[in-house]
Amino acid sequence: MHTLEVNLKHSPLPIMVQKETLEGAQAEYQKITEALKGGNTVTLELTCDQVPDKHVSVLVSEVAAVQFYEKSGTASASGKPPGFFALMGESSQ
């Protein structure tokens, strides 16, 4: 399972959706980054493969960052998801 994590401005919690395939995750990631670059799209609708009824619409102007990663049992022994925030927390120890 591949997770897309969208961080919003002024929000400490990310929006996360899961995609079953790498191609699906890359396509969603590309859709978000193109919307950020172009500026023509006002909202993005994201769907989740793991929870089919999960839909979320996001204002593109509020997106601060986006990342995707593969969720696996050995990805993180600390229980933290990979990414920028996990690295920041580990450096303060």
mmCIF file of C-alpha atoms in Angstrom:
data_model
loop_
_atom_site.group_PDB
_atom_site.id
_atom_site.type_symbol
_atom_site.label_atom_id
_atom_site.label_comp_id
_atom_site.label_asym_id
_atom_site.label_seq_id
_atom_site.Cartn_x
_atom_site.Cartn_y
_atom_site.Cartn_z
ATOM 1 C CA MET A 1 0.000 0.000 0.000
ATOM 2 C CA HIS A 2 1.312 3.465 -0.915
ATOM 3 C CA THR A 3 0.421 6.497 1.200
ATOM 4 C CA LEU A 4 0.041 10.053 -0.057
ATOM 5 C CA GLU A 5 0.492 12.614 2.686
ATOM 6 C CA VAL A 6 -0.682 16.184 2.053
ATOM 7 C CA ASN A 7 0.410 18.806 4.587
ATOM 8 C CA LEU A 8 -1.734 21.917 4.799
ATOM 9 C CA LYS A 9 -0.761 25.410 5.854
ATOM 10 C CA HIS A 10 -1.757 26.234 9.452
ATOM 11 C CA SER A 11 -2.651 22.600 10.203
ATOM 12 C CA PRO A 12 -0.468 20.253 12.252
ATOM 13 C CA LEU A 13 -2.173 17.098 10.940
ATOM 14 C CA PRO A 14 -1.666 15.864 7.374
ATOM 15 C CA ILE A 15 -4.336 14.444 5.103
ATOM 16 C CA MET A 16 -3.441 10.880 4.125
ATOM 17 C CA VAL A 17 -4.904 8.644 1.440
ATOM 18 C CA GLN A 18 -3.728 5.179 0.409
ATOM 19 C CA LYS A 19 -3.249 3.835 -3.115
ATOM 20 C CA GLU A 20 -2.809 0.149 -3.908
ATOM 21 C CA THR A 21 -0.290 0.564 -6.731
ATOM 22 C CA LEU A 22 2.836 2.629 -7.179
ATOM 23 C CA GLU A 23 1.444 3.926 -10.467
ATOM 24 C CA GLY A 24 -1.740 5.131 -8.750
ATOM 25 C CA ALA A 25 0.250 6.913 -6.038
ATOM 26 C CA GLN A 26 2.548 8.524 -8.605
ATOM 27 C CA ALA A 27 -0.442 9.684 -10.676
ATOM 28 C CA GLU A 28 -2.081 11.326 -7.633
ATOM 29 C CA TYR A 29 1.240 12.900 -6.611
ATOM 30 C CA GLN A 30 1.696 14.249 -10.149
ATOM 31 C CA LYS A 31 -1.863 15.623 -10.152
ATOM 32 C CA ILE A 32 -1.198 17.534 -6.929
ATOM 33 C CA THR A 33 2.186 18.908 -7.997
ATOM 34 C CA GLU A 34 0.822 19.999 -11.395
ATOM 35 C CA ALA A 35 -2.027 21.831 -9.654
ATOM 36 C CA LEU A 36 0.506 23.584 -7.404
ATOM 37 C CA LYS A 37 2.696 24.585 -10.351
ATOM 38 C CA GLY A 38 -0.108 25.676 -12.654
ATOM 39 C CA GLY A 39 -2.278 27.566 -10.228
ATOM 40 C CA ASN A 40 -5.358 27.103 -12.442
ATOM 41 C CA THR A 41 -6.969 24.412 -10.301
ATOM 42 C CA VAL A 42 -8.778 25.719 -7.229
ATOM 43 C CA THR A 43 -9.629 22.408 -5.551
ATOM 44 C CA LEU A 44 -8.374 18.842 -5.751
ATOM 45 C CA GLU A 45 -10.425 15.779 -4.926
ATOM 46 C CA LEU A 46 -8.488 12.839 -3.515
ATOM 47 C CA THR A 47 -9.816 9.328 -3.020
ATOM 48 C CA CYS A 48 -8.539 6.421 -0.969
ATOM 49 C CA ASP A 49 -8.192 2.851 -2.247
ATOM 50 C CA GLN A 50 -8.119 1.365 1.258
ATOM 51 C CA VAL A 51 -11.341 3.109 2.336
ATOM 52 C CA PRO A 52 -13.407 3.399 -0.887
ATOM 53 C CA ASP A 53 -15.931 5.862 0.583
ATOM 54 C CA LYS A 54 -13.188 8.270 1.705
ATOM 55 C CA HIS A 55 -13.144 11.429 -0.422
ATOM 56 C CA VAL A 56 -11.515 14.728 0.433
ATOM 57 C CA SER A 57 -11.412 18.036 -1.432
ATOM 58 C CA VAL A 58 -8.515 20.371 -0.749
ATOM 59 C CA LEU A 59 -7.954 24.004 -1.687
ATOM 60 C CA VAL A 60 -4.753 24.021 -3.712
ATOM 61 C CA SER A 61 -3.735 27.359 -2.199
ATOM 62 C CA GLU A 62 -3.638 25.705 1.267
ATOM 63 C CA VAL A 63 -1.283 22.845 0.326
ATOM 64 C CA ALA A 64 2.144 23.310 1.912
ATOM 65 C CA ALA A 65 3.772 19.988 0.946
ATOM 66 C CA VAL A 66 3.012 16.557 -0.480
ATOM 67 C CA GLN A 67 4.894 13.276 -0.253
ATOM 68 C CA PHE A 68 4.206 9.641 -0.959
ATOM 69 C CA TYR A 69 5.818 6.530 0.434
ATOM 70 C CA GLU A 70 5.287 2.802 0.534
ATOM 71 C CA LYS A 71 3.823 1.450 3.722
ATOM 72 C CA SER A 72 5.576 -1.754 4.714
ATOM 73 C CA GLY A 73 6.055 -3.672 7.931
ATOM 74 C CA THR A 74 9.786 -2.937 8.080
ATOM 75 C CA ALA A 75 9.700 0.713 6.996
ATOM 76 C CA SER A 76 10.036 2.159 10.472
ATOM 77 C CA ALA A 77 10.963 0.415 13.690
ATOM 78 C CA SER A 78 10.054 3.518 15.707
ATOM 79 C CA GLY A 79 6.427 3.445 14.566
ATOM 80 C CA LYS A 80 6.754 6.886 12.975
ATOM 81 C CA PRO A 81 5.946 7.357 9.287
ATOM 82 C CA PRO A 82 8.858 8.308 7.037
ATOM 83 C CA GLY A 83 9.145 11.971 6.164
ATOM 84 C CA PHE A 84 10.339 15.359 7.207
ATOM 85 C CA PHE A 85 8.529 15.552 10.536
ATOM 86 C CA ALA A 86 9.833 12.170 11.702
ATOM 87 C CA LEU A 87 13.391 13.336 10.990
ATOM 88 C CA MET A 88 12.902 16.566 12.925
ATOM 89 C CA GLY A 89 11.626 14.678 15.980
ATOM 90 C CA GLU A 90 14.550 12.255 15.979
ATOM 91 C CA SER A 91 17.221 14.982 15.850
ATOM 92 C CA SER A 92 16.089 16.518 19.154
ATOM 93 C CA GLN A 93 16.830 13.336 21.154
#
